[in-house]
Tab-separated table of C-alpha atoms in Angstrom:
chain	number	residue	atom	x	y	z
A	1	MET	CA	-32.152	-30.828	-17.278
A	2	TRP	CA	-30.766	-27.511	-18.448
A	3	LEU	CA	-31.841	-25.847	-15.207
A	4	LEU	CA	-29.887	-28.455	-13.260
A	5	PHE	CA	-26.937	-27.927	-15.588
A	6	ALA	CA	-27.054	-24.152	-15.067
A	7	VAL	CA	-27.043	-24.571	-11.295
A	8	ALA	CA	-24.261	-27.148	-11.255
A	9	ALA	CA	-21.961	-25.428	-13.743
A	10	PRO	CA	-20.850	-22.569	-11.453
A	11	VAL	CA	-19.964	-25.094	-8.770
A	12	VAL	CA	-17.918	-27.125	-11.252
A	13	THR	CA	-16.268	-23.971	-12.536
A	14	ARG	CA	-15.370	-22.784	-9.057
A	15	ALA	CA	-13.949	-26.172	-8.050
A	16	TRP	CA	-11.912	-26.378	-11.264
A	17	VAL	CA	-10.549	-22.846	-10.795
A	18	CYS	CA	-9.663	-23.421	-7.145
A	19	GLY	CA	-7.961	-26.689	-7.996
A	20	SER	CA	-5.840	-25.125	-10.715
A	21	SER	CA	-5.002	-22.168	-8.479
A	22	SER	CA	-3.916	-24.312	-5.560
A	23	SER	CA	-1.831	-26.581	-7.776
A	24	SER	CA	-0.027	-23.595	-9.299
A	25	SER	CA	0.570	-22.108	-5.864
A	26	SER	CA	1.960	-25.402	-4.555
A	27	SER	CA	4.711	-25.416	-7.125
A	28	SER	CA	5.888	-21.921	-6.162
A	29	CYS	CA	6.035	-22.243	-2.382
A	30	PRO	CA	6.644	-25.342	-0.200
A	31	ALA	CA	4.100	-24.211	2.360
A	32	ALA	CA	1.479	-23.169	-0.164
A	33	SER	CA	-0.162	-26.589	-0.507
A	34	SER	CA	-1.053	-26.766	3.168
A	35	ARG	CA	-2.312	-23.202	3.141
A	36	GLY	CA	-4.387	-23.907	0.032
A	37	ALA	CA	-5.869	-27.024	1.623
A	38	VAL	CA	-6.854	-25.067	4.704
A	39	ARG	CA	-8.529	-22.364	2.599
A	40	LEU	CA	-10.516	-24.895	0.562
A	41	GLN	CA	-11.696	-26.705	3.695
A	42	ALA	CA	-12.901	-23.483	5.344
A	43	VAL	CA	-16.524	-23.330	4.218
A	44	GLU	CA	-17.218	-20.155	6.185
A	45	PRO	CA	-14.095	-18.172	7.158
A	46	SER	CA	-14.008	-17.061	10.782
A	47	VAL	CA	-11.094	-14.636	10.330
A	48	PRO	CA	-10.540	-11.772	7.841
A	49	VAL	CA	-9.336	-13.616	4.752
A	50	ALA	CA	-7.989	-10.427	3.174
A	51	ILE	CA	-5.448	-10.174	6.022
A	52	ASN	CA	-4.142	-13.733	6.335
A	53	GLY	CA	-5.911	-15.714	3.623
A	54	GLY	CA	-8.313	-17.201	6.154
A	55	ASP	CA	-5.501	-19.017	7.969
A	56	PRO	CA	-4.552	-17.486	11.358
A	57	TRP	CA	-1.544	-19.841	11.606
A	58	VAL	CA	-0.014	-18.870	8.288
A	59	GLY	CA	2.934	-17.169	10.010
A	60	TRP	CA	3.981	-20.396	11.696
A	61	ARG	CA	4.075	-22.481	8.502
A	62	VAL	CA	7.476	-21.434	7.247
A	63	THR	CA	10.813	-23.215	6.987
A	64	ALA	CA	14.052	-21.887	8.453
A	65	GLU	CA	15.358	-21.013	4.986
A	66	GLU	CA	12.179	-19.122	4.084
A	67	LEU	CA	12.326	-17.220	7.368
A	68	GLU	CA	15.915	-16.139	6.770
A	69	GLU	CA	15.061	-14.982	3.242
A	70	LEU	CA	12.082	-13.072	4.602
A	71	ALA	CA	14.159	-11.369	7.299
A	72	ASP	CA	16.719	-10.314	4.680
A	73	ALA	CA	13.954	-8.801	2.545
A	74	ALA	CA	12.423	-7.010	5.544
A	75	THR	CA	15.715	-5.368	6.546
A	76	ALA	CA	16.923	-4.446	3.045
A	77	THR	CA	17.117	-0.812	1.953
A	78	ILE	CA	17.262	-1.316	-1.827
A	79	LYS	CA	13.901	-1.703	-3.538
A	80	GLY	CA	13.662	-4.876	-5.570
A	81	ARG	CA	10.694	-3.815	-7.737
A	82	PRO	CA	8.104	-1.019	-7.999
A	83	VAL	CA	5.236	-0.996	-5.545
A	84	MET	CA	2.882	-2.105	-8.329
A	85	LYS	CA	3.316	-3.439	-11.861
A	86	GLN	CA	4.239	-0.604	-14.215
A	87	PHE	CA	3.144	0.006	-17.803
A	88	HIS	CA	3.536	2.262	-20.829
A	89	PRO	CA	0.304	3.975	-21.941
A	90	ARG	CA	0.966	3.425	-25.644
A	91	ARG	CA	-1.658	1.306	-27.399
A	92	SER	CA	0.927	-0.769	-29.262
A	93	TRP	CA	2.728	-1.645	-26.029
A	94	LEU	CA	-0.476	-2.524	-24.162
A	95	TRP	CA	-1.746	-4.809	-26.937
A	96	ARG	CA	1.471	-6.847	-26.791
A	97	GLN	CA	1.158	-7.631	-23.079
A	98	TRP	CA	0.187	-11.050	-21.768
A	99	HIS	CA	1.702	-11.562	-18.312
A	100	GLY	CA	0.060	-9.447	-15.667
A	101	THR	CA	-3.185	-8.956	-17.617
A	102	ILE	CA	-6.734	-9.946	-16.777
A	103	VAL	CA	-7.056	-11.624	-20.189
A	104	ARG	CA	-4.419	-14.175	-19.210
A	105	SER	CA	-6.198	-14.916	-15.936
A	106	VAL	CA	-9.673	-15.366	-17.412
A	107	LEU	CA	-8.860	-16.903	-20.790
A	108	GLN	CA	-7.164	-19.978	-19.380
A	109	ARG	CA	-10.016	-20.896	-17.045
A	110	GLU	CA	-13.474	-19.374	-17.359
A	111	VAL	CA	-13.425	-18.735	-21.109
A	112	LYS	CA	-12.205	-22.210	-22.073
A	113	LEU	CA	-14.684	-23.956	-19.792
A	114	ASN	CA	-17.665	-21.872	-20.908
A	115	VAL	CA	-16.775	-22.339	-24.581
A	116	MET	CA	-16.765	-26.112	-24.082
A	117	ILE	CA	-20.121	-25.925	-22.305
A	118	ALA	CA	-21.469	-23.746	-25.137
A	119	ALA	CA	-20.305	-26.252	-27.759
A	120	VAL	CA	-22.182	-29.060	-26.011
A	121	ALA	CA	-25.293	-26.905	-25.590
A	122	VAL	CA	-25.296	-25.758	-29.234
A	123	ALA	CA	-24.884	-29.308	-30.519
A	124	SER	CA	-27.878	-30.395	-28.462
A	125	LEU	CA	-30.179	-27.425	-29.108
A	126	SER	CA	-29.533	-26.510	-32.753
A	127	PRO	CA	-32.729	-28.206	-34.046
A	128	CYS	CA	-34.960	-26.236	-31.644
A	129	SER	CA	-33.319	-22.815	-31.837
A	130	GLU	CA	-36.624	-21.115	-32.703
A	131	ALA	CA	-38.099	-22.202	-29.375
A	132	LEU	CA	-35.358	-20.274	-27.546
A	133	LYS	CA	-36.613	-16.852	-28.672
A	134	PRO	CA	-37.999	-15.998	-25.191
A	135	VAL	CA	-34.606	-16.854	-23.672
A	136	GLU	CA	-32.956	-14.499	-26.167
A	137	ASN	CA	-35.249	-11.625	-25.168
A	138	LEU	CA	-34.801	-12.264	-21.453
A	139	TRP	CA	-31.016	-12.503	-21.865
A	140	ALA	CA	-30.905	-9.138	-23.668
A	141	LEU	CA	-32.771	-7.482	-20.795
A	142	ALA	CA	-30.593	-9.159	-18.162
A	143	GLN	CA	-27.426	-8.129	-19.997
A	144	THR	CA	-28.124	-4.439	-19.369
A	145	LEU	CA	-28.807	-5.024	-15.679
A	146	VAL	CA	-25.698	-7.138	-15.191
A	147	ALA	CA	-23.525	-4.587	-17.005
A	148	PHE	CA	-24.747	-1.805	-14.716
A	149	VAL	CA	-24.347	-3.816	-11.506
A	150	LEU	CA	-20.933	-5.108	-12.556
A	151	SER	CA	-19.558	-1.688	-13.493
A	152	PHE	CA	-20.673	-0.243	-10.165
A	153	PHE	CA	-19.199	-3.221	-8.306
A	154	LEU	CA	-15.876	-2.688	-10.087
A	155	SER	CA	-15.762	0.962	-9.040
A	156	GLN	CA	-16.449	0.010	-5.420
A	157	THR	CA	-13.739	-2.637	-5.311
A	158	TYR	CA	-11.216	-0.301	-6.928
A	159	ALA	CA	-12.028	2.220	-4.199
A	160	VAL	CA	-11.068	-0.423	-1.613
A	161	TRP	CA	-7.789	-1.142	-3.409
A	162	ARG	CA	-6.989	2.554	-3.737
A	163	SER	CA	-7.805	3.170	-0.085
A	164	VAL	CA	-5.399	0.426	1.006
A	165	TYR	CA	-2.664	1.929	-1.164
A	166	SER	CA	-3.412	5.386	0.224
A	167	VAL	CA	-3.173	4.143	3.815
A	168	SER	CA	0.188	2.525	3.039
A	169	ARG	CA	1.536	5.817	1.731
A	170	GLN	CA	0.046	7.765	4.627
A	171	VAL	CA	1.846	5.530	7.123
A	172	GLN	CA	5.082	6.227	5.271
A	173	GLY	CA	4.313	9.940	5.263
A	174	LYS	CA	3.638	10.089	8.997
A	175	LEU	CA	6.891	8.274	9.737
A	176	GLY	CA	8.651	10.791	7.500
A	177	ASP	CA	6.977	13.691	9.339
A	178	LEU	CA	8.136	12.294	12.642
A	179	GLY	CA	11.668	11.831	11.338
A	180	LEU	CA	11.799	15.441	10.125
A	181	ILE	CA	10.648	16.794	13.495
A	182	VAL	CA	13.124	14.690	15.461
A	183	ALA	CA	16.016	15.485	13.092
A	184	THR	CA	15.393	19.251	13.180
A	185	HIS	CA	14.769	19.469	16.946
A	186	ALA	CA	17.609	17.201	18.078
A	187	GLU	CA	20.227	18.848	20.277
A	188	ARG	CA	23.369	20.228	18.585
A	189	ASP	CA	26.729	21.533	19.780
A	190	ALA	CA	28.312	24.879	18.896
A	191	ASP	CA	29.675	23.480	15.610
A	192	GLY	CA	26.220	22.435	14.441
A	193	ARG	CA	26.750	18.706	14.985
A	194	TYR	CA	24.419	16.425	16.884
A	195	THR	CA	25.446	15.829	20.454
A	196	PRO	CA	26.228	12.181	21.287
A	197	ARG	CA	22.919	11.675	23.061
A	198	ALA	CA	21.015	13.308	20.186
A	199	GLN	CA	22.717	11.008	17.670
A	200	ALA	CA	21.837	8.027	19.857
A	201	LEU	CA	18.228	9.233	19.933
A	202	LEU	CA	18.087	9.487	16.134
A	203	ASP	CA	19.618	6.042	15.659
A	204	THR	CA	17.185	4.464	18.111
A	205	TRP	CA	14.222	6.275	16.573
A	206	ALA	CA	15.211	5.097	13.077
A	207	ARG	CA	15.529	1.503	14.268
A	208	TYR	CA	12.174	1.623	16.056
A	209	ALA	CA	10.488	3.154	13.000
A	210	ARG	CA	11.811	0.344	10.806
A	211	LEU	CA	10.755	-2.266	13.355
A	212	PHE	CA	7.283	-0.756	13.628
A	213	ASN	CA	6.844	-0.822	9.859
A	214	MET	CA	7.980	-4.446	9.579
A	215	LEU	CA	5.627	-5.617	12.321
A	216	PHE	CA	2.792	-3.509	10.929
A	217	TYR	CA	2.960	-5.291	7.570
A	218	ALA	CA	3.393	-8.588	9.395
A	219	SER	CA	-0.054	-7.953	10.875
A	220	VAL	CA	-1.818	-7.254	7.558
A	221	THR	CA	0.037	-9.368	4.977
A	222	ARG	CA	0.585	-13.085	4.658
A	223	ARG	CA	3.992	-12.382	3.144
A	224	PHE	CA	5.476	-10.922	6.359
A	225	ALA	CA	3.282	-12.802	8.850
A	226	PRO	CA	6.178	-15.103	9.923
A	227	LEU	CA	7.982	-12.062	11.360
A	228	ALA	CA	5.207	-11.701	13.950
A	229	THR	CA	6.333	-14.881	15.696
A	230	PRO	CA	9.086	-15.515	18.266
A	231	LYS	CA	11.221	-17.127	15.543
A	232	GLY	CA	10.648	-14.128	13.310
A	233	LEU	CA	11.699	-11.690	16.029
A	234	ARG	CA	14.884	-13.651	16.653
A	235	ALA	CA	15.650	-13.596	12.935
A	236	LEU	CA	15.317	-9.806	13.054
A	237	ARG	CA	17.525	-9.686	16.161
A	238	ARG	CA	20.304	-11.469	14.290
A	239	ARG	CA	20.174	-8.610	11.777
A	240	GLY	CA	20.253	-5.843	14.380
A	241	ALA	CA	16.654	-4.739	13.885
A	242	ILE	CA	15.728	-5.458	17.513
A	243	LEU	CA	17.559	-6.116	20.790
A	244	GLU	CA	17.188	-9.184	22.975
A	245	ASP	CA	15.434	-7.384	25.844
A	246	GLU	CA	13.028	-5.851	23.327
A	247	VAL	CA	12.270	-9.320	21.957
A	248	GLN	CA	11.313	-10.512	25.432
A	249	LEU	CA	9.087	-7.486	25.986
A	250	LEU	CA	7.285	-7.936	22.667
A	251	ILE	CA	6.673	-11.648	23.216
A	252	LYS	CA	4.712	-10.771	26.351
A	253	THR	CA	2.367	-8.475	24.405
A	254	THR	CA	-0.278	-9.171	21.765
A	255	SER	CA	-0.062	-6.127	19.447
A	256	TRP	CA	3.562	-5.859	18.535
A	257	HIS	CA	3.575	-2.926	16.131
A	258	GLN	CA	1.359	-0.930	18.492
A	259	THR	CA	3.797	-1.629	21.315
A	260	VAL	CA	6.697	-0.314	19.236
A	261	ALA	CA	4.645	2.798	18.425
A	262	ALA	CA	4.220	3.359	22.168
A	263	TRP	CA	7.988	2.999	22.610
A	264	ILE	CA	8.583	5.683	19.992
A	265	GLY	CA	6.160	8.118	21.619
A	266	THR	CA	7.580	7.544	25.100
A	267	MET	CA	11.162	7.932	23.889
A	268	ILE	CA	10.441	11.253	22.172
A	269	THR	CA	8.570	12.598	25.207
A	270	SER	CA	11.462	11.661	27.507
A	271	ALA	CA	13.949	13.272	25.123
A	272	ALA	CA	11.952	16.512	25.148
A	273	VAL	CA	11.993	16.542	28.950
A	274	ASP	CA	15.765	16.027	29.341
A	275	GLY	CA	16.659	18.445	26.518
A	276	THR	CA	17.809	15.946	23.894
A	277	ILE	CA	15.001	17.379	21.771
A	278	VAL	CA	15.056	21.166	22.011
A	279	GLY	CA	11.884	23.184	21.990
A	280	GLY	CA	10.308	21.761	25.131
A	281	ASN	CA	6.576	21.237	25.192
A	282	PRO	CA	5.845	22.592	21.666
A	283	ALA	CA	8.203	20.056	20.076
A	284	SER	CA	6.800	17.277	22.230
A	285	TYR	CA	3.263	18.300	21.282
A	286	GLN	CA	4.118	18.211	17.571
A	287	CYS	CA	5.530	14.710	17.890
A	288	SER	CA	2.506	13.542	19.880
A	289	ALA	CA	0.169	14.946	17.224
A	290	VAL	CA	2.036	13.077	14.486
A	291	MET	CA	1.955	9.867	16.532
A	292	THR	CA	-1.814	10.057	16.996
A	293	ARG	CA	-2.285	10.637	13.260
A	294	LEU	CA	0.013	7.695	12.571
A	295	ARG	CA	-2.114	5.499	14.841
A	296	ALA	CA	-5.258	6.566	12.989
A	297	CYS	CA	-3.627	5.690	9.652
A	298	TYR	CA	-2.321	2.229	10.475
A	299	ALA	CA	-5.554	1.295	12.265
A	300	ARG	CA	-7.453	1.951	9.030
A	301	MET	CA	-5.547	-0.775	7.198
A	302	SER	CA	-7.034	-3.735	9.054
A	303	ASP	CA	-10.421	-2.012	8.981
A	304	GLU	CA	-10.293	-1.696	5.198
A	305	LEU	CA	-9.212	-5.301	4.684
A	306	SER	CA	-11.607	-6.901	7.155
A	307	GLY	CA	-14.585	-4.840	5.932
A	308	ARG	CA	-13.722	-4.797	2.248
A	309	MET	CA	-17.128	-5.928	0.898
A	310	PRO	CA	-20.256	-7.700	2.237
A	311	LEU	CA	-20.665	-11.342	1.257
A	312	ALA	CA	-24.222	-10.844	-0.041
A	313	TYR	CA	-23.121	-8.149	-2.502
A	314	THR	CA	-20.258	-10.193	-3.935
A	315	HIS	CA	-22.398	-13.341	-4.047
A	316	LEU	CA	-25.175	-11.603	-5.982
A	317	VAL	CA	-22.777	-10.175	-8.566
A	318	GLN	CA	-21.194	-13.605	-8.994
A	319	LEU	CA	-24.617	-15.167	-9.623
A	320	PHE	CA	-25.503	-12.476	-12.154
A	321	VAL	CA	-22.314	-12.970	-14.164
A	322	ASP	CA	-22.409	-16.775	-14.041
A	323	ALA	CA	-26.052	-16.875	-15.132
A	324	LEU	CA	-25.406	-14.437	-17.988
A	325	CYS	CA	-22.388	-16.375	-19.266
A	326	LEU	CA	-24.059	-19.781	-18.986
A	327	ALA	CA	-27.214	-18.586	-20.751
A	328	ALA	CA	-25.217	-16.941	-23.551
A	329	PRO	CA	-25.263	-19.955	-25.944
A	330	LEU	CA	-29.024	-20.342	-25.483
A	331	ALA	CA	-29.591	-16.673	-26.328
A	332	LEU	CA	-27.063	-16.400	-29.162
A	333	ILE	CA	-27.777	-19.579	-31.096
A	334	GLY	CA	-30.812	-18.010	-32.782
A	335	PRO	CA	-29.350	-14.724	-34.105
A	336	LEU	CA	-25.744	-15.933	-34.607
A	337	GLY	CA	-26.050	-19.606	-35.433
A	338	PRO	CA	-24.152	-22.505	-33.861
A	339	VAL	CA	-20.613	-21.246	-34.550
A	340	GLY	CA	-21.478	-17.660	-33.659
A	341	ALA	CA	-23.098	-18.789	-30.425
A	342	VAL	CA	-19.947	-20.601	-29.318
A	343	ALA	CA	-17.694	-17.667	-30.261
A	344	GLY	CA	-20.102	-15.164	-28.730
A	345	THR	CA	-20.135	-17.100	-25.473
A	346	GLY	CA	-16.361	-16.825	-25.374
A	347	PHE	CA	-16.465	-13.056	-25.866
A	348	VAL	CA	-19.236	-12.569	-23.312
A	349	THR	CA	-17.320	-14.638	-20.761
A	350	LEU	CA	-14.066	-12.827	-21.495
A	351	PHE	CA	-15.490	-9.386	-20.806
A	352	TYR	CA	-18.075	-10.035	-18.106
A	353	ALA	CA	-16.118	-12.669	-16.195
A	354	GLY	CA	-12.954	-10.641	-16.774
A	355	VAL	CA	-14.411	-7.530	-15.178
A	356	LEU	CA	-15.699	-9.574	-12.238
A	357	ALA	CA	-12.328	-11.277	-11.768
A	358	LEU	CA	-10.611	-7.890	-11.886
A	359	ALA	CA	-13.017	-6.547	-9.270
A	360	LYS	CA	-12.343	-9.467	-6.930
A	361	MET	CA	-8.601	-9.047	-7.403
A	362	PHE	CA	-8.942	-5.452	-6.225
A	363	LEU	CA	-10.295	-6.904	-2.973
A	364	ASP	CA	-7.001	-8.735	-2.388
A	365	PRO	CA	-4.450	-5.895	-2.617
A	366	PHE	CA	-1.620	-7.740	-0.825
A	367	ASP	CA	-2.260	-11.116	-2.496
A	368	ASN	CA	-3.101	-12.665	0.858
A	369	GLU	CA	-5.509	-15.093	-0.847
A	370	ASP	CA	-3.336	-15.987	-3.858
A	371	PHE	CA	-5.834	-14.012	-5.922
A	372	GLY	CA	-4.693	-10.401	-6.213
A	373	GLY	CA	-1.291	-11.306	-7.619
A	374	ARG	CA	-2.570	-13.119	-10.695
A	375	SER	CA	-2.801	-10.028	-12.897
A	376	GLY	CA	-0.367	-7.590	-11.368
A	377	ILE	CA	-2.957	-6.091	-9.016
A	378	ARG	CA	-1.105	-6.705	-5.776
A	379	LEU	CA	0.868	-4.102	-3.875
A	380	GLU	CA	4.445	-5.178	-3.207
A	381	ALA	CA	4.749	-5.316	0.578
A	382	ASP	CA	8.514	-5.829	0.240
A	383	THR	CA	8.849	-2.474	-1.495
A	384	LEU	CA	6.710	-0.668	1.080
A	385	VAL	CA	8.893	-2.032	3.885
A	386	GLN	CA	12.186	-1.335	2.129
A	387	GLU	CA	11.199	2.243	1.290
A	388	VAL	CA	10.719	3.001	4.985
A	389	ASN	CA	14.043	1.326	5.789
A	390	ALA	CA	15.788	3.750	3.441
A	391	LEU	CA	13.679	6.723	4.567
A	392	THR	CA	14.548	6.411	8.252
A	393	ARG	CA	18.259	6.195	7.525
A	394	ARG	CA	18.087	9.405	5.501
A	395	TRP	CA	16.625	11.392	8.378
A	396	SER	CA	19.278	10.193	10.825
A	397	THR	CA	22.197	11.034	8.507
A	398	SER	CA	21.144	13.904	6.220
A	399	ALA	CA	21.468	16.668	8.833
A	400	VAL	CA	24.348	15.401	10.952
A	401	ARG	CA	26.030	18.756	10.345
A	402	VAL	CA	24.386	21.930	9.037
A	403	PRO	CA	25.794	25.189	7.559
A	404	SER	CA	26.456	28.158	9.817
A	405	ALA	CA	23.632	30.042	8.115
A	406	VAL	CA	21.184	27.503	9.526
A	407	LEU	CA	22.285	28.134	13.112
A	408	ALA	CA	22.551	31.982	12.832
A	409	PRO	CA	20.328	33.078	9.931
A	410	ASN	CA	20.170	36.793	10.950
A	411	LEU	CA	23.930	37.203	11.159
A	412	SER	CA	24.477	35.318	7.902
A	413	GLU	CA	21.896	37.455	6.087
A	414	ALA	CA	23.589	40.635	7.298
A	415	ARG	CA	27.000	39.449	6.111
A	416	VAL	CA	25.649	38.663	2.661
A	417	PHE	CA	24.043	42.106	2.548
A	418	ARG	CA	27.307	43.798	3.581
A	419	ASP	CA	29.166	42.207	0.683
A	420	ASN	CA	26.587	43.455	-1.861
A	421	PHE	CA	25.518	46.723	-0.243
A	422	ASP	CA	25.295	49.979	-2.246
A	423	VAL	CA	25.473	52.886	0.249
A	424	ALA	CA	24.624	55.542	-2.360
A	425	ALA	CA	21.431	53.732	-3.369
A	426	ALA	CA	20.365	53.468	0.259
A	427	MET	CA	21.015	57.182	0.890
A	428	ARG	CA	18.948	58.159	-2.169
A	429	ALA	CA	16.041	56.143	-0.779
A	430	ILE	CA	15.914	58.078	2.515
A	431	PRO	CA	13.967	61.203	1.318
A	432	SER	CA	11.260	59.078	-0.327
A	433	ASN	CA	10.295	57.370	2.940
A	434	ASN	CA	8.456	59.630	5.381
A	435	ASN	CA	8.926	57.156	8.245
A	436	VAL	CA	12.718	57.152	8.045
A	437	THR	CA	14.358	58.900	11.000
A	438	ASN	CA	17.969	57.739	10.636
A	439	PHE	CA	20.307	55.855	8.373
A	440	ASP	CA	19.724	52.589	10.238
A	441	ASP	CA	15.941	52.745	9.631
A	442	ALA	CA	16.558	53.496	5.960
A	443	LEU	CA	18.514	50.287	5.556
A	444	TYR	CA	15.835	48.290	7.359
A	445	ASP	CA	12.850	49.712	5.446
A	446	THR	CA	14.487	49.702	2.017
A	447	HIS	CA	16.173	46.288	2.060
A	448	ASN	CA	14.059	44.298	4.553
A	449	LEU	CA	16.932	43.262	6.805
A	450	PRO	CA	16.123	41.088	9.834
A	451	THR	CA	17.050	43.744	12.449
A	452	PRO	CA	18.449	47.296	11.980
A	453	ASN	CA	20.913	46.963	14.854
A	454	VAL	CA	22.541	43.871	13.373
A	455	THR	CA	22.801	45.591	9.975
A	456	LEU	CA	24.477	48.716	11.329
A	457	ARG	CA	26.918	46.690	13.393
A	458	ILE	CA	27.952	44.598	10.385
A	459	LEU	CA	28.356	47.653	8.143
A	460	LYS	CA	30.643	49.322	10.670
A	461	GLN	CA	33.011	46.325	10.746
């Protein structure tokens, strides 16, 4: 009977947890109930659940109001919240926290259920506690094994979460590198301002970079998935993020963010050919190198999410933890007594099930399964998109006009030297330098001016 109970309890627990999760999600989002129903019906997912929650049609299940709100968030430049939940490292502050903690997630479900199961088991088995001595010994041995396996599993899942965060920042960094190259190599007039065609290039590049980033996160997050639909593109067009002819071109393709990346590379290459980007082939080569590194970065994201962890590994760890928690009252009733066994089961469940829940949350970094957001684990996709929106605008406006020293550094350096030059000190330095043949060489060797001829000409003015 107890063997049957031990086998059935994890199933009951999982069904109870899923039911409570889906009901809570339904109250927060009108489309969440249908998505939750689809996830529960999918016995064996056929698509990467860490990308779209196991529902390839999630982007189409959105109302007009939700789509407009999403488009506003995707085109905003002011960050609404940090990229992840922040904290103070002080012990007193951490102990006072409840929302966004793993204790809140586990205590309300697994701990309560296992404590109730333990109470029933203790009430039934108290008279024969001495006969459970072998179970106590076996449980003590299994506890060490489960602790080792669980700690290693946690480190592996955190590595997945950290890798996803790193890829997100690398994509931002590569877009910033590209913006710096384009901004510094764009054509300028004699006054140091961008020429009209160079300014148009920078504006178009910034818009394409923002569009690429939006569509990239639409391909890897359930939050922005509605943007990767014809309705989503038209919502972006109404906000100036994309033009009508570009919408028609994207609809005919299958990989929208990759198509926009190809537009960016082609535009920069054409600008280098017609002189809008100065520097010729070297500048074009630099941009091409950054684009290929950008492609390698954003391609890693879907790879990390779709190959986050093998099913067999996660399944085995789940069995270990469930078996340890369910057997806890049988093993603890002898040394701790009935009350201690119930309380001990709660503590064992809190820590072991808590670590396992934390590990599984790390495997859902963008909360695509309504799992990673329970305890503040998720990465805020809104913030990652809005940071790039602000970044691209900085590159197109920060160097619209530059100082004269930037355009003629040698002449500017010589003028500064002329204003602070001590002729007597330079003349005294001539005898100590065996390589000096004239006054001009003395100035160059002693004060490291860019060119002797420029220095002498400035001093004679």
